[in-house]
Amino acid sequence: MKRIKCSQILVVLALMAMSACRDVNKKAIISETAGTNMQTPMESTLQQTNFDTIIDGRAVKLYWLENKDLKMAITNYGGRIVALLTPDQDGNYVDVSIGYSSIKDYVDSDETYFGATIGRVGNRIAKGKFSLDGTEYSVVPNNNENALHGGENGFQDKVWDAEQPDTKTLILRYTSPDMEEGFPGNLTVKVTYSLTDNRAVRMEYEATTDKATVVNLTNHTYFNLNGEGSGSILNHSLQLYADQFTPVDQGLIPTGELKNVKGTPFDFKDFNTIGSRIDEEDRQLAFGGGYDHNFVLNGTKSNGMNHAATVVGDLSGIVMDVYTQEPGIQFYCGNFMASENTLKSGAKDDYRTAFCLETQHFPDSPNQQDFPSITLRPGEVYHTASEYKFSFR
Ligand code: GLA
């Protein structure tokens, strides 16, 4: 094993500084092969002190998970992934998740979902209203007239209790009080992040309630498989194991229909680049400003989970496979990204330079009788898991 010298570290830091130029070929490079304990440039960039703070009287920190293949930084502010490092075919670590370099940026930014745990109800609830057992509830609208991702102060703004039982596992806990954001019931939530032996990031969710409520938890990591700050994701190839999607209205609320993707730009049953049909004239693409839709997973089983998606970074050759126990996945391709924020690599969050694959129950489920239910009752345990697995080709 080679040792990194001071001069090499300086070279690496210089490379990081150059990343602000957003050269498309650039990746987070280290001079060691994967699986060593050497610091990557991203690890040196993410200063622990920029994450050590107190919010709502609770301690916030940055936690690093690591196994022989992957490294991941998570903050308990919003239970969010800040950095996710996976090797490319040359053994160089690439940071494939979008994030900021300080808690201050997460708090101040208008884009609050980077990497975050989303809850109590992921995606939209029409007009923020729903009925449960005859009682009507209202969540404050935060996305035009609709409620998005759990309302104004969703789980991405909460400080979670963190416990790191070993180097590759982080357990986060949060109790959402009765009527928080308008949702009934004290909801006790546990999210376990772990790095598995087969190169996957596993996210496991559990929740219980003391009153009937609605729950739909997910993770909102923005990915760029060529590396954060390396430009457009439109040339990434995507395969979605979904014959149907849920069309939406102008406010991105599902119409209730399950539409076959055949003959539409939503057909990703075979590999297609994300960008190949994104500018076609299509009402659904117009409503979403691009892809921002829930796909109905076919239920192609792999290790007891639905194989949801495969994505390939065109420049890095990094492959990400998504598996989930959820029935759906929201494919969002960064249509609202507007170069307003500076990322940890120094690049701006430019339009469509990242995509999300949010495993979930379908949007607006509380108001759609024919969609799988997201109601959780006292005595029941909400449990779901998803995995994002990395390889290269
Ligand atoms: C989800 C939504 C999008 C957008 C992003 C966050 O993916 O469906 O419309 O709100 O979250 O910007």
mmCIF file of C-alpha atoms and ligand atoms in Angstrom:
data_model
loop_
_atom_site.group_PDB
_atom_site.id
_atom_site.type_symbol
_atom_site.label_atom_id
_atom_site.label_comp_id
_atom_site.label_asym_id
_atom_site.label_seq_id
_atom_site.Cartn_x
_atom_site.Cartn_y
_atom_site.Cartn_z
ATOM 1 C CA MET A 1 0.000 0.000 0.000
ATOM 2 C CA LYS A 2 1.334 3.409 -0.954
ATOM 3 C CA ARG A 3 1.357 6.176 1.609
ATOM 4 C CA ILE A 4 -0.007 9.594 0.719
ATOM 5 C CA LYS A 5 2.647 12.291 1.170
ATOM 6 C CA CYS A 6 2.027 15.933 1.989
ATOM 7 C CA SER A 7 2.754 16.938 -1.597
ATOM 8 C CA GLN A 8 0.153 14.466 -2.819
ATOM 9 C CA ILE A 9 -2.399 15.880 -0.413
ATOM 10 C CA LEU A 10 -1.677 19.374 -1.783
ATOM 11 C CA VAL A 11 -2.203 18.115 -5.329
ATOM 12 C CA VAL A 12 -5.465 16.574 -4.276
ATOM 13 C CA LEU A 13 -6.608 19.783 -2.573
ATOM 14 C CA ALA A 14 -5.683 21.761 -5.690
ATOM 15 C CA LEU A 15 -7.822 19.367 -7.713
ATOM 16 C CA MET A 16 -10.711 20.009 -5.369
ATOM 17 C CA ALA A 17 -10.344 23.769 -5.776
ATOM 18 C CA MET A 18 -10.393 23.352 -9.550
ATOM 19 C CA SER A 19 -13.689 21.522 -9.308
ATOM 20 C CA ALA A 20 -15.499 24.871 -9.264
ATOM 21 C CA CYS A 21 -14.845 24.975 -13.024
ATOM 22 C CA ARG A 22 -17.104 21.969 -13.454
ATOM 23 C CA ASP A 23 -15.058 20.190 -16.047
ATOM 24 C CA VAL A 24 -17.300 17.300 -17.090
ATOM 25 C CA ASN A 25 -14.504 14.779 -16.919
ATOM 26 C CA LYS A 26 -13.638 15.577 -13.389
ATOM 27 C CA LYS A 27 -14.257 13.253 -10.486
ATOM 28 C CA ALA A 28 -13.262 13.157 -6.851
ATOM 29 C CA ILE A 29 -9.923 11.428 -7.206
ATOM 30 C CA ILE A 30 -7.705 9.775 -4.673
ATOM 31 C CA SER A 31 -4.389 8.204 -5.306
ATOM 32 C CA GLU A 32 -5.180 5.052 -3.390
ATOM 33 C CA THR A 33 -7.360 2.148 -4.346
ATOM 34 C CA ALA A 34 -10.751 1.639 -2.761
ATOM 35 C CA GLY A 35 -11.063 0.076 0.623
ATOM 36 C CA THR A 36 -8.177 1.767 2.371
ATOM 37 C CA ASN A 37 -8.360 4.103 5.297
ATOM 38 C CA MET A 38 -6.834 6.964 3.344
ATOM 39 C CA GLN A 39 -8.757 10.219 3.357
ATOM 40 C CA THR A 40 -10.446 11.168 0.128
ATOM 41 C CA PRO A 41 -10.546 14.847 -0.863
ATOM 42 C CA MET A 42 -14.210 14.867 0.074
ATOM 43 C CA GLU A 43 -13.405 13.673 3.572
ATOM 44 C CA SER A 44 -10.903 16.497 3.916
ATOM 45 C CA THR A 45 -13.414 18.996 2.530
ATOM 46 C CA LEU A 46 -16.141 18.045 4.956
ATOM 47 C CA GLN A 47 -14.869 19.671 8.119
ATOM 48 C CA GLN A 48 -16.421 18.159 11.222
ATOM 49 C CA THR A 49 -16.487 21.630 12.766
ATOM 50 C CA ASN A 50 -18.832 22.849 10.014
ATOM 51 C CA PHE A 51 -21.324 20.235 11.156
ATOM 52 C CA ASP A 52 -20.960 20.454 14.952
ATOM 53 C CA THR A 53 -23.743 22.684 16.146
ATOM 54 C CA ILE A 54 -26.884 22.854 18.272
ATOM 55 C CA ILE A 55 -30.309 23.156 16.658
ATOM 56 C CA ASP A 56 -33.508 23.267 18.723
ATOM 57 C CA GLY A 57 -31.324 22.540 21.765
ATOM 58 C CA ARG A 58 -30.046 19.289 20.283
ATOM 59 C CA ALA A 59 -26.551 18.334 19.171
ATOM 60 C CA VAL A 60 -25.899 18.044 15.447
ATOM 61 C CA LYS A 61 -22.894 16.159 14.077
ATOM 62 C CA LEU A 62 -21.467 14.531 10.990
ATOM 63 C CA TYR A 63 -21.109 10.740 11.074
ATOM 64 C CA TRP A 64 -18.938 8.719 8.695
ATOM 65 C CA LEU A 65 -19.814 5.142 7.769
ATOM 66 C CA GLU A 66 -17.272 3.008 5.973
ATOM 67 C CA ASN A 67 -16.777 -0.548 4.756
ATOM 68 C CA LYS A 68 -14.357 -2.075 2.284
ATOM 69 C CA ASP A 69 -16.163 -0.524 -0.699
ATOM 70 C CA LEU A 70 -18.131 2.541 0.327
ATOM 71 C CA LYS A 71 -17.848 5.635 2.495
ATOM 72 C CA MET A 72 -20.821 7.738 3.486
ATOM 73 C CA ALA A 73 -21.228 10.914 5.520
ATOM 74 C CA ILE A 74 -24.558 11.514 7.257
ATOM 75 C CA THR A 75 -25.707 14.324 9.492
ATOM 76 C CA ASN A 76 -28.413 13.798 12.074
ATOM 77 C CA TYR A 77 -29.848 17.185 10.999
ATOM 78 C CA GLY A 78 -32.611 15.849 8.753
ATOM 79 C CA GLY A 79 -31.092 12.363 8.806
ATOM 80 C CA ARG A 80 -29.402 13.251 5.560
ATOM 81 C CA ILE A 81 -26.672 11.808 3.399
ATOM 82 C CA VAL A 82 -24.070 14.517 2.853
ATOM 83 C CA ALA A 83 -21.566 12.516 0.788
ATOM 84 C CA LEU A 84 -21.527 9.033 -0.693
ATOM 85 C CA LEU A 85 -18.236 7.757 -2.063
ATOM 86 C CA THR A 86 -18.063 4.735 -4.309
ATOM 87 C CA PRO A 87 -15.128 3.557 -6.420
ATOM 88 C CA ASP A 88 -15.150 3.752 -10.218
ATOM 89 C CA GLN A 89 -13.525 1.063 -12.393
ATOM 90 C CA ASP A 90 -10.064 2.508 -11.685
ATOM 91 C CA GLY A 91 -10.597 2.334 -7.952
ATOM 92 C CA ASN A 92 -10.950 6.105 -7.609
ATOM 93 C CA TYR A 93 -13.620 7.225 -5.192
ATOM 94 C CA VAL A 94 -16.375 9.333 -6.743
ATOM 95 C CA ASP A 95 -18.805 11.293 -4.574
ATOM 96 C CA VAL A 96 -22.122 10.472 -6.237
ATOM 97 C CA SER A 97 -24.446 12.436 -3.937
ATOM 98 C CA ILE A 98 -25.167 16.146 -3.913
ATOM 99 C CA GLY A 99 -24.783 18.054 -0.672
ATOM 100 C CA TYR A 100 -23.400 21.076 1.150
ATOM 101 C CA SER A 101 -20.206 21.487 3.130
ATOM 102 C CA SER A 102 -21.791 22.900 6.301
ATOM 103 C CA ILE A 103 -24.947 22.732 8.395
ATOM 104 C CA LYS A 104 -25.313 26.478 7.881
ATOM 105 C CA ASP A 105 -25.792 25.859 4.145
ATOM 106 C CA TYR A 106 -28.412 23.194 4.843
ATOM 107 C CA VAL A 107 -30.285 25.540 7.180
ATOM 108 C CA ASP A 108 -30.015 28.668 4.986
ATOM 109 C CA SER A 109 -30.627 27.101 1.578
ATOM 110 C CA ASP A 110 -34.003 27.199 -0.139
ATOM 111 C CA GLU A 111 -33.365 23.626 -1.352
ATOM 112 C CA THR A 112 -33.892 21.707 1.843
ATOM 113 C CA TYR A 113 -34.192 18.147 0.575
ATOM 114 C CA PHE A 114 -30.642 17.229 -0.511
ATOM 115 C CA GLY A 115 -29.979 13.736 0.895
ATOM 116 C CA ALA A 116 -32.708 14.054 3.521
ATOM 117 C CA THR A 117 -34.996 11.615 5.243
ATOM 118 C CA ILE A 118 -38.486 12.608 4.125
ATOM 119 C CA GLY A 119 -41.608 12.325 6.269
ATOM 120 C CA ARG A 120 -44.134 12.003 7.667
ATOM 121 C CA VAL A 121 -45.583 11.685 4.149
ATOM 122 C CA GLY A 122 -43.283 11.785 1.139
ATOM 123 C CA ASN A 123 -44.426 13.636 -1.994
ATOM 124 C CA ARG A 124 -47.705 15.534 -2.374
ATOM 125 C CA ILE A 125 -51.035 15.573 -0.601
ATOM 126 C CA ALA A 126 -53.620 17.484 -2.648
ATOM 127 C CA LYS A 127 -54.381 20.831 -0.973
ATOM 128 C CA GLY A 128 -52.778 19.370 2.158
ATOM 129 C CA LYS A 129 -56.105 17.800 3.112
ATOM 130 C CA PHE A 130 -57.106 14.252 3.877
ATOM 131 C CA SER A 131 -59.682 12.360 5.943
ATOM 132 C CA LEU A 132 -58.996 9.484 8.247
ATOM 133 C CA ASP A 133 -61.771 7.588 10.071
ATOM 134 C CA GLY A 134 -64.148 10.468 9.367
ATOM 135 C CA THR A 135 -61.926 13.272 10.664
ATOM 136 C CA GLU A 136 -60.487 15.815 8.228
ATOM 137 C CA TYR A 137 -56.859 16.850 8.703
ATOM 138 C CA SER A 138 -54.965 19.774 7.141
ATOM 139 C CA VAL A 139 -51.268 19.978 6.450
ATOM 140 C CA VAL A 140 -49.982 23.487 5.715
ATOM 141 C CA PRO A 141 -49.510 23.771 1.934
ATOM 142 C CA ASN A 142 -45.854 24.379 1.030
ATOM 143 C CA ASN A 143 -45.925 23.589 -2.695
ATOM 144 C CA ASN A 144 -48.417 26.016 -4.252
ATOM 145 C CA GLU A 145 -51.774 24.780 -2.906
ATOM 146 C CA ASN A 146 -50.449 21.300 -2.048
ATOM 147 C CA ALA A 147 -48.438 19.857 0.833
ATOM 148 C CA LEU A 148 -45.074 18.371 -0.198
ATOM 149 C CA HIS A 149 -42.801 16.020 1.735
ATOM 150 C CA GLY A 150 -44.527 16.296 5.094
ATOM 151 C CA GLY A 151 -45.339 20.019 5.073
ATOM 152 C CA GLU A 152 -43.364 23.155 5.824
ATOM 153 C CA ASN A 153 -41.083 21.667 8.459
ATOM 154 C CA GLY A 154 -40.835 18.042 7.513
ATOM 155 C CA PHE A 155 -38.408 15.456 8.858
ATOM 156 C CA GLN A 156 -35.578 17.062 6.849
ATOM 157 C CA ASP A 157 -35.598 19.926 9.376
ATOM 158 C CA LYS A 158 -35.549 17.784 12.513
ATOM 159 C CA VAL A 159 -32.586 16.836 14.653
ATOM 160 C CA TRP A 160 -32.544 13.066 15.022
ATOM 161 C CA ASP A 161 -31.002 11.125 17.911
ATOM 162 C CA ALA A 162 -28.044 9.216 16.509
ATOM 163 C CA GLU A 163 -26.384 6.000 17.576
ATOM 164 C CA GLN A 164 -23.474 4.441 15.701
ATOM 165 C CA PRO A 165 -23.251 0.790 16.826
ATOM 166 C CA ASP A 166 -20.384 0.034 14.431
ATOM 167 C CA THR A 167 -18.396 1.669 11.638
ATOM 168 C CA LYS A 168 -20.903 0.778 8.928
ATOM 169 C CA THR A 169 -24.217 1.455 10.681
ATOM 170 C CA LEU A 170 -26.022 4.558 11.901
ATOM 171 C CA ILE A 171 -29.364 4.434 13.707
ATOM 172 C CA LEU A 172 -31.467 7.599 13.795
ATOM 173 C CA ARG A 173 -34.552 8.135 15.933
ATOM 174 C CA TYR A 174 -37.155 10.869 15.978
ATOM 175 C CA THR A 175 -40.556 11.154 17.617
ATOM 176 C CA SER A 176 -42.905 13.342 15.654
ATOM 177 C CA PRO A 177 -45.471 14.782 18.093
ATOM 178 C CA ASP A 178 -49.218 14.467 17.673
ATOM 179 C CA MET A 179 -50.464 17.063 15.136
ATOM 180 C CA GLU A 180 -46.968 18.051 14.027
ATOM 181 C CA GLU A 181 -47.511 19.708 10.628
ATOM 182 C CA GLY A 182 -51.168 18.675 11.038
ATOM 183 C CA PHE A 183 -50.676 14.892 11.159
ATOM 184 C CA PRO A 184 -52.440 12.944 13.946
ATOM 185 C CA GLY A 185 -50.623 10.682 16.404
ATOM 186 C CA ASN A 186 -47.257 10.631 18.130
ATOM 187 C CA LEU A 187 -45.142 8.826 15.547
ATOM 188 C CA THR A 188 -41.955 7.127 16.750
ATOM 189 C CA VAL A 189 -39.583 6.682 13.830
ATOM 190 C CA LYS A 190 -36.349 4.761 13.467
ATOM 191 C CA VAL A 191 -34.158 4.946 10.355
ATOM 192 C CA THR A 192 -31.156 2.642 10.026
ATOM 193 C CA TYR A 193 -28.508 3.432 7.451
ATOM 194 C CA SER A 194 -25.973 0.689 6.770
ATOM 195 C CA LEU A 195 -23.337 -0.244 4.229
ATOM 196 C CA THR A 196 -23.734 -3.863 3.150
ATOM 197 C CA ASP A 197 -21.094 -6.372 2.081
ATOM 198 C CA ASN A 198 -22.411 -6.288 -1.479
ATOM 199 C CA ARG A 199 -21.677 -2.565 -2.033
ATOM 200 C CA ALA A 200 -25.113 -1.248 -1.125
ATOM 201 C CA VAL A 201 -26.403 1.548 1.033
ATOM 202 C CA ARG A 202 -29.339 0.075 2.925
ATOM 203 C CA MET A 203 -32.051 2.241 4.440
ATOM 204 C CA GLU A 204 -34.446 0.601 6.807
ATOM 205 C CA TYR A 205 -37.453 2.425 8.254
ATOM 206 C CA GLU A 206 -39.668 1.569 11.225
ATOM 207 C CA ALA A 207 -42.492 3.539 12.791
ATOM 208 C CA THR A 208 -45.276 3.133 15.327
ATOM 209 C CA THR A 209 -48.092 5.466 16.308
ATOM 210 C CA ASP A 210 -50.524 5.988 19.173
ATOM 211 C CA LYS A 211 -53.370 7.222 16.893
ATOM 212 C CA ALA A 212 -54.340 6.308 13.336
ATOM 213 C CA THR A 213 -52.132 8.318 10.969
ATOM 214 C CA VAL A 214 -50.549 8.288 7.515
ATOM 215 C CA VAL A 215 -46.860 7.435 6.884
ATOM 216 C CA ASN A 216 -44.766 7.325 3.714
ATOM 217 C CA LEU A 217 -41.048 7.619 4.443
ATOM 218 C CA THR A 218 -38.290 7.927 1.884
ATOM 219 C CA ASN A 219 -34.842 9.303 1.248
ATOM 220 C CA HIS A 220 -34.274 12.260 -1.060
ATOM 221 C CA THR A 221 -30.679 11.856 -2.167
ATOM 222 C CA TYR A 222 -29.814 13.700 -5.381
ATOM 223 C CA PHE A 223 -27.388 11.559 -7.392
ATOM 224 C CA ASN A 224 -24.909 12.309 -10.134
ATOM 225 C CA LEU A 225 -23.072 9.073 -10.943
ATOM 226 C CA ASN A 226 -20.294 10.989 -12.708
ATOM 227 C CA GLY A 227 -19.640 12.793 -9.433
ATOM 228 C CA GLU A 228 -21.139 15.852 -7.784
ATOM 229 C CA GLY A 229 -20.467 18.939 -9.880
ATOM 230 C CA SER A 230 -19.658 17.061 -13.079
ATOM 231 C CA GLY A 231 -22.466 18.480 -15.169
ATOM 232 C CA SER A 232 -25.707 17.266 -16.683
ATOM 233 C CA ILE A 233 -27.263 13.904 -15.894
ATOM 234 C CA LEU A 234 -29.108 13.784 -19.217
ATOM 235 C CA ASN A 235 -26.607 11.299 -20.670
ATOM 236 C CA HIS A 236 -26.941 8.878 -17.779
ATOM 237 C CA SER A 237 -28.671 5.674 -18.907
ATOM 238 C CA LEU A 238 -31.734 4.613 -16.964
ATOM 239 C CA GLN A 239 -33.767 1.466 -16.774
ATOM 240 C CA LEU A 240 -36.949 1.438 -14.669
ATOM 241 C CA TYR A 241 -38.646 -1.860 -13.928
ATOM 242 C CA ALA A 242 -42.076 -0.336 -14.324
ATOM 243 C CA ASP A 243 -44.741 -0.911 -16.980
ATOM 244 C CA GLN A 244 -46.922 1.849 -15.557
ATOM 245 C CA PHE A 245 -46.675 5.290 -14.020
ATOM 246 C CA THR A 246 -49.147 7.550 -12.241
ATOM 247 C CA PRO A 247 -50.000 10.530 -14.492
ATOM 248 C CA VAL A 248 -50.475 13.868 -12.746
ATOM 249 C CA ASP A 249 -52.332 17.149 -13.123
ATOM 250 C CA GLN A 250 -50.652 20.551 -13.355
ATOM 251 C CA GLY A 251 -49.999 20.602 -9.616
ATOM 252 C CA LEU A 252 -48.292 17.181 -9.874
ATOM 253 C CA ILE A 253 -51.173 15.450 -8.085
ATOM 254 C CA PRO A 254 -51.946 11.983 -9.513
ATOM 255 C CA THR A 255 -55.155 11.712 -11.514
ATOM 256 C CA GLY A 256 -55.651 8.239 -10.016
ATOM 257 C CA GLU A 257 -55.009 6.467 -13.313
ATOM 258 C CA LEU A 258 -52.214 3.906 -13.756
ATOM 259 C CA LYS A 259 -50.978 4.550 -17.294
ATOM 260 C CA ASN A 260 -48.986 2.123 -19.405
ATOM 261 C CA VAL A 261 -45.619 3.613 -20.355
ATOM 262 C CA LYS A 262 -45.639 1.939 -23.776
ATOM 263 C CA GLY A 263 -45.200 4.429 -26.603
ATOM 264 C CA THR A 264 -44.539 7.333 -24.207
ATOM 265 C CA PRO A 265 -41.315 9.084 -23.085
ATOM 266 C CA PHE A 266 -41.913 7.306 -19.754
ATOM 267 C CA ASP A 267 -40.940 3.938 -21.197
ATOM 268 C CA PHE A 268 -37.626 3.103 -19.520
ATOM 269 C CA LYS A 269 -38.252 -0.653 -19.645
ATOM 270 C CA ASP A 270 -35.063 -0.890 -21.705
ATOM 271 C CA PHE A 271 -32.087 1.361 -21.129
ATOM 272 C CA ASN A 272 -32.531 4.890 -22.427
ATOM 273 C CA THR A 273 -30.622 8.032 -21.630
ATOM 274 C CA ILE A 274 -32.528 10.320 -19.283
ATOM 275 C CA GLY A 275 -32.345 13.106 -21.850
ATOM 276 C CA SER A 276 -33.241 11.270 -25.061
ATOM 277 C CA ARG A 277 -36.977 12.097 -24.950
ATOM 278 C CA ILE A 278 -37.158 14.736 -22.240
ATOM 279 C CA ASP A 279 -37.903 17.573 -24.687
ATOM 280 C CA GLU A 280 -40.625 15.741 -26.572
ATOM 281 C CA GLU A 281 -44.024 17.356 -26.676
ATOM 282 C CA ASP A 282 -45.884 15.512 -23.984
ATOM 283 C CA ARG A 283 -48.445 16.837 -21.512
ATOM 284 C CA GLN A 284 -46.996 14.853 -18.621
ATOM 285 C CA LEU A 285 -43.463 16.075 -19.290
ATOM 286 C CA ALA A 286 -44.836 19.609 -19.541
ATOM 287 C CA PHE A 287 -46.574 19.317 -16.157
ATOM 288 C CA GLY A 288 -43.417 18.010 -14.515
ATOM 289 C CA GLY A 289 -41.032 20.361 -16.330
ATOM 290 C CA GLY A 290 -39.375 17.055 -17.260
ATOM 291 C CA TYR A 291 -39.559 13.805 -15.311
ATOM 292 C CA ASP A 292 -41.083 14.225 -11.862
ATOM 293 C CA HIS A 293 -43.361 11.203 -11.715
ATOM 294 C CA ASN A 294 -44.129 8.122 -9.699
ATOM 295 C CA PHE A 295 -43.536 4.790 -11.429
ATOM 296 C CA VAL A 296 -45.506 1.678 -10.460
ATOM 297 C CA LEU A 297 -42.958 -1.049 -9.879
ATOM 298 C CA ASN A 298 -43.555 -4.389 -11.595
ATOM 299 C CA GLY A 299 -42.440 -6.277 -8.517
ATOM 300 C CA THR A 300 -39.472 -7.985 -10.190
ATOM 301 C CA LYS A 301 -38.075 -9.695 -7.111
ATOM 302 C CA SER A 302 -34.421 -9.755 -6.180
ATOM 303 C CA ASN A 303 -33.389 -10.734 -2.640
ATOM 304 C CA GLY A 304 -36.963 -10.278 -1.477
ATOM 305 C CA MET A 305 -37.115 -6.705 -2.761
ATOM 306 C CA ASN A 306 -38.481 -5.120 -5.921
ATOM 307 C CA HIS A 307 -35.757 -4.328 -8.407
ATOM 308 C CA ALA A 308 -36.749 -0.733 -9.141
ATOM 309 C CA ALA A 309 -34.075 0.866 -11.310
ATOM 310 C CA THR A 310 -30.603 0.649 -12.826
ATOM 311 C CA VAL A 311 -28.693 3.833 -13.689
ATOM 312 C CA VAL A 312 -25.295 4.163 -15.373
ATOM 313 C CA GLY A 313 -23.088 7.266 -15.224
ATOM 314 C CA ASP A 314 -21.920 7.918 -18.796
ATOM 315 C CA LEU A 315 -18.529 9.351 -17.820
ATOM 316 C CA SER A 316 -17.716 7.255 -14.769
ATOM 317 C CA GLY A 317 -19.220 3.880 -15.704
ATOM 318 C CA ILE A 318 -20.605 3.756 -12.181
ATOM 319 C CA VAL A 319 -23.808 1.723 -11.973
ATOM 320 C CA MET A 320 -26.481 2.152 -9.322
ATOM 321 C CA ASP A 321 -29.200 -0.454 -8.805
ATOM 322 C CA VAL A 322 -32.174 0.441 -6.631
ATOM 323 C CA TYR A 323 -34.115 -2.229 -4.734
ATOM 324 C CA THR A 324 -37.070 -1.573 -2.504
ATOM 325 C CA GLN A 325 -39.956 -3.070 -0.585
ATOM 326 C CA GLU A 326 -42.050 -0.092 -1.679
ATOM 327 C CA PRO A 327 -44.566 -0.298 -4.552
ATOM 328 C CA GLY A 328 -43.411 2.896 -6.297
ATOM 329 C CA ILE A 329 -40.503 5.160 -7.103
ATOM 330 C CA GLN A 330 -40.469 8.892 -7.834
ATOM 331 C CA PHE A 331 -38.090 9.688 -10.662
ATOM 332 C CA TYR A 332 -37.209 13.373 -10.496
ATOM 333 C CA CYS A 333 -34.461 14.773 -12.704
ATOM 334 C CA GLY A 334 -33.550 18.060 -11.059
ATOM 335 C CA ASN A 335 -36.023 20.230 -12.985
ATOM 336 C CA PHE A 336 -36.154 22.766 -10.157
ATOM 337 C CA MET A 337 -32.393 23.022 -9.723
ATOM 338 C CA ALA A 338 -31.502 26.640 -10.529
ATOM 339 C CA SER A 339 -27.788 27.281 -9.822
ATOM 340 C CA GLU A 340 -28.749 29.097 -6.622
ATOM 341 C CA ASN A 341 -26.684 27.051 -4.190
ATOM 342 C CA THR A 342 -23.008 26.175 -3.901
ATOM 343 C CA LEU A 343 -22.349 22.483 -3.370
ATOM 344 C CA LYS A 344 -19.560 20.878 -1.352
ATOM 345 C CA SER A 345 -17.474 20.382 -4.510
ATOM 346 C CA GLY A 346 -17.625 24.130 -5.162
ATOM 347 C CA ALA A 347 -19.974 23.681 -8.134
ATOM 348 C CA LYS A 348 -23.437 25.248 -8.294
ATOM 349 C CA ASP A 349 -26.578 23.125 -8.238
ATOM 350 C CA ASP A 350 -27.209 23.653 -11.924
ATOM 351 C CA TYR A 351 -30.373 22.607 -13.747
ATOM 352 C CA ARG A 352 -30.619 18.833 -14.132
ATOM 353 C CA THR A 353 -27.194 18.049 -12.748
ATOM 354 C CA ALA A 354 -28.680 15.441 -10.407
ATOM 355 C CA PHE A 355 -31.584 13.014 -10.300
ATOM 356 C CA CYS A 356 -33.568 11.410 -7.479
ATOM 357 C CA LEU A 357 -35.093 7.959 -7.236
ATOM 358 C CA GLU A 358 -37.322 8.169 -4.175
ATOM 359 C CA THR A 359 -38.733 4.778 -3.186
ATOM 360 C CA GLN A 360 -42.252 5.296 -1.874
ATOM 361 C CA HIS A 361 -45.964 4.617 -1.747
ATOM 362 C CA PHE A 362 -47.725 6.634 -4.424
ATOM 363 C CA PRO A 363 -48.191 10.415 -4.102
ATOM 364 C CA ASP A 364 -51.472 11.660 -2.611
ATOM 365 C CA SER A 365 -52.235 8.151 -1.313
ATOM 366 C CA PRO A 366 -54.454 9.426 1.553
ATOM 367 C CA ASN A 367 -56.899 10.765 -1.071
ATOM 368 C CA GLN A 368 -56.667 7.927 -3.599
ATOM 369 C CA GLN A 369 -58.728 4.933 -2.568
ATOM 370 C CA ASP A 370 -57.303 2.675 -5.271
ATOM 371 C CA PHE A 371 -53.654 3.281 -4.345
ATOM 372 C CA PRO A 372 -51.970 1.063 -1.724
ATOM 373 C CA SER A 373 -52.845 2.482 1.695
ATOM 374 C CA ILE A 374 -50.392 4.438 3.848
ATOM 375 C CA THR A 375 -52.557 4.348 6.966
ATOM 376 C CA LEU A 376 -50.783 3.204 10.130
ATOM 377 C CA ARG A 377 -52.787 2.284 13.213
ATOM 378 C CA PRO A 378 -51.819 1.836 16.868
ATOM 379 C CA GLY A 379 -50.421 -1.661 17.407
ATOM 380 C CA GLU A 380 -49.113 -1.929 13.831
ATOM 381 C CA VAL A 381 -45.459 -1.533 12.891
ATOM 382 C CA TYR A 382 -44.533 0.342 9.729
ATOM 383 C CA HIS A 383 -41.501 -1.358 8.254
ATOM 384 C CA THR A 384 -39.841 -0.879 4.890
ATOM 385 C CA ALA A 385 -36.373 -1.057 3.372
ATOM 386 C CA SER A 386 -34.590 0.115 0.238
ATOM 387 C CA GLU A 387 -31.078 -0.457 -1.087
ATOM 388 C CA TYR A 388 -28.906 1.529 -3.484
ATOM 389 C CA LYS A 389 -26.241 -0.810 -4.786
ATOM 390 C CA PHE A 390 -23.101 0.320 -6.614
ATOM 391 C CA SER A 391 -20.939 -1.415 -9.220
ATOM 392 C CA PHE A 392 -19.262 -0.332 -12.450
ATOM 393 C CA ARG A 393 -19.093 -1.347 -16.071
HETATM 394 C C1 GLA B 1 -39.802 15.568 -5.287
HETATM 395 C C2 GLA B 1 -40.913 16.218 -5.989
HETATM 396 C C3 GLA B 1 -40.390 17.269 -6.888
HETATM 397 C C4 GLA B 1 -39.565 18.262 -6.139
HETATM 398 C C5 GLA B 1 -38.484 17.565 -5.382
HETATM 399 C C6 GLA B 1 -37.748 18.522 -4.472
HETATM 400 O O1 GLA B 1 -39.075 14.784 -6.128
HETATM 401 O O2 GLA B 1 -41.723 15.319 -6.703
HETATM 402 O O3 GLA B 1 -41.449 17.914 -7.525
HETATM 403 O O4 GLA B 1 -40.361 18.964 -5.254
HETATM 404 O O5 GLA B 1 -39.019 16.533 -4.615
HETATM 405 O O6 GLA B 1 -37.349 19.689 -5.093
#
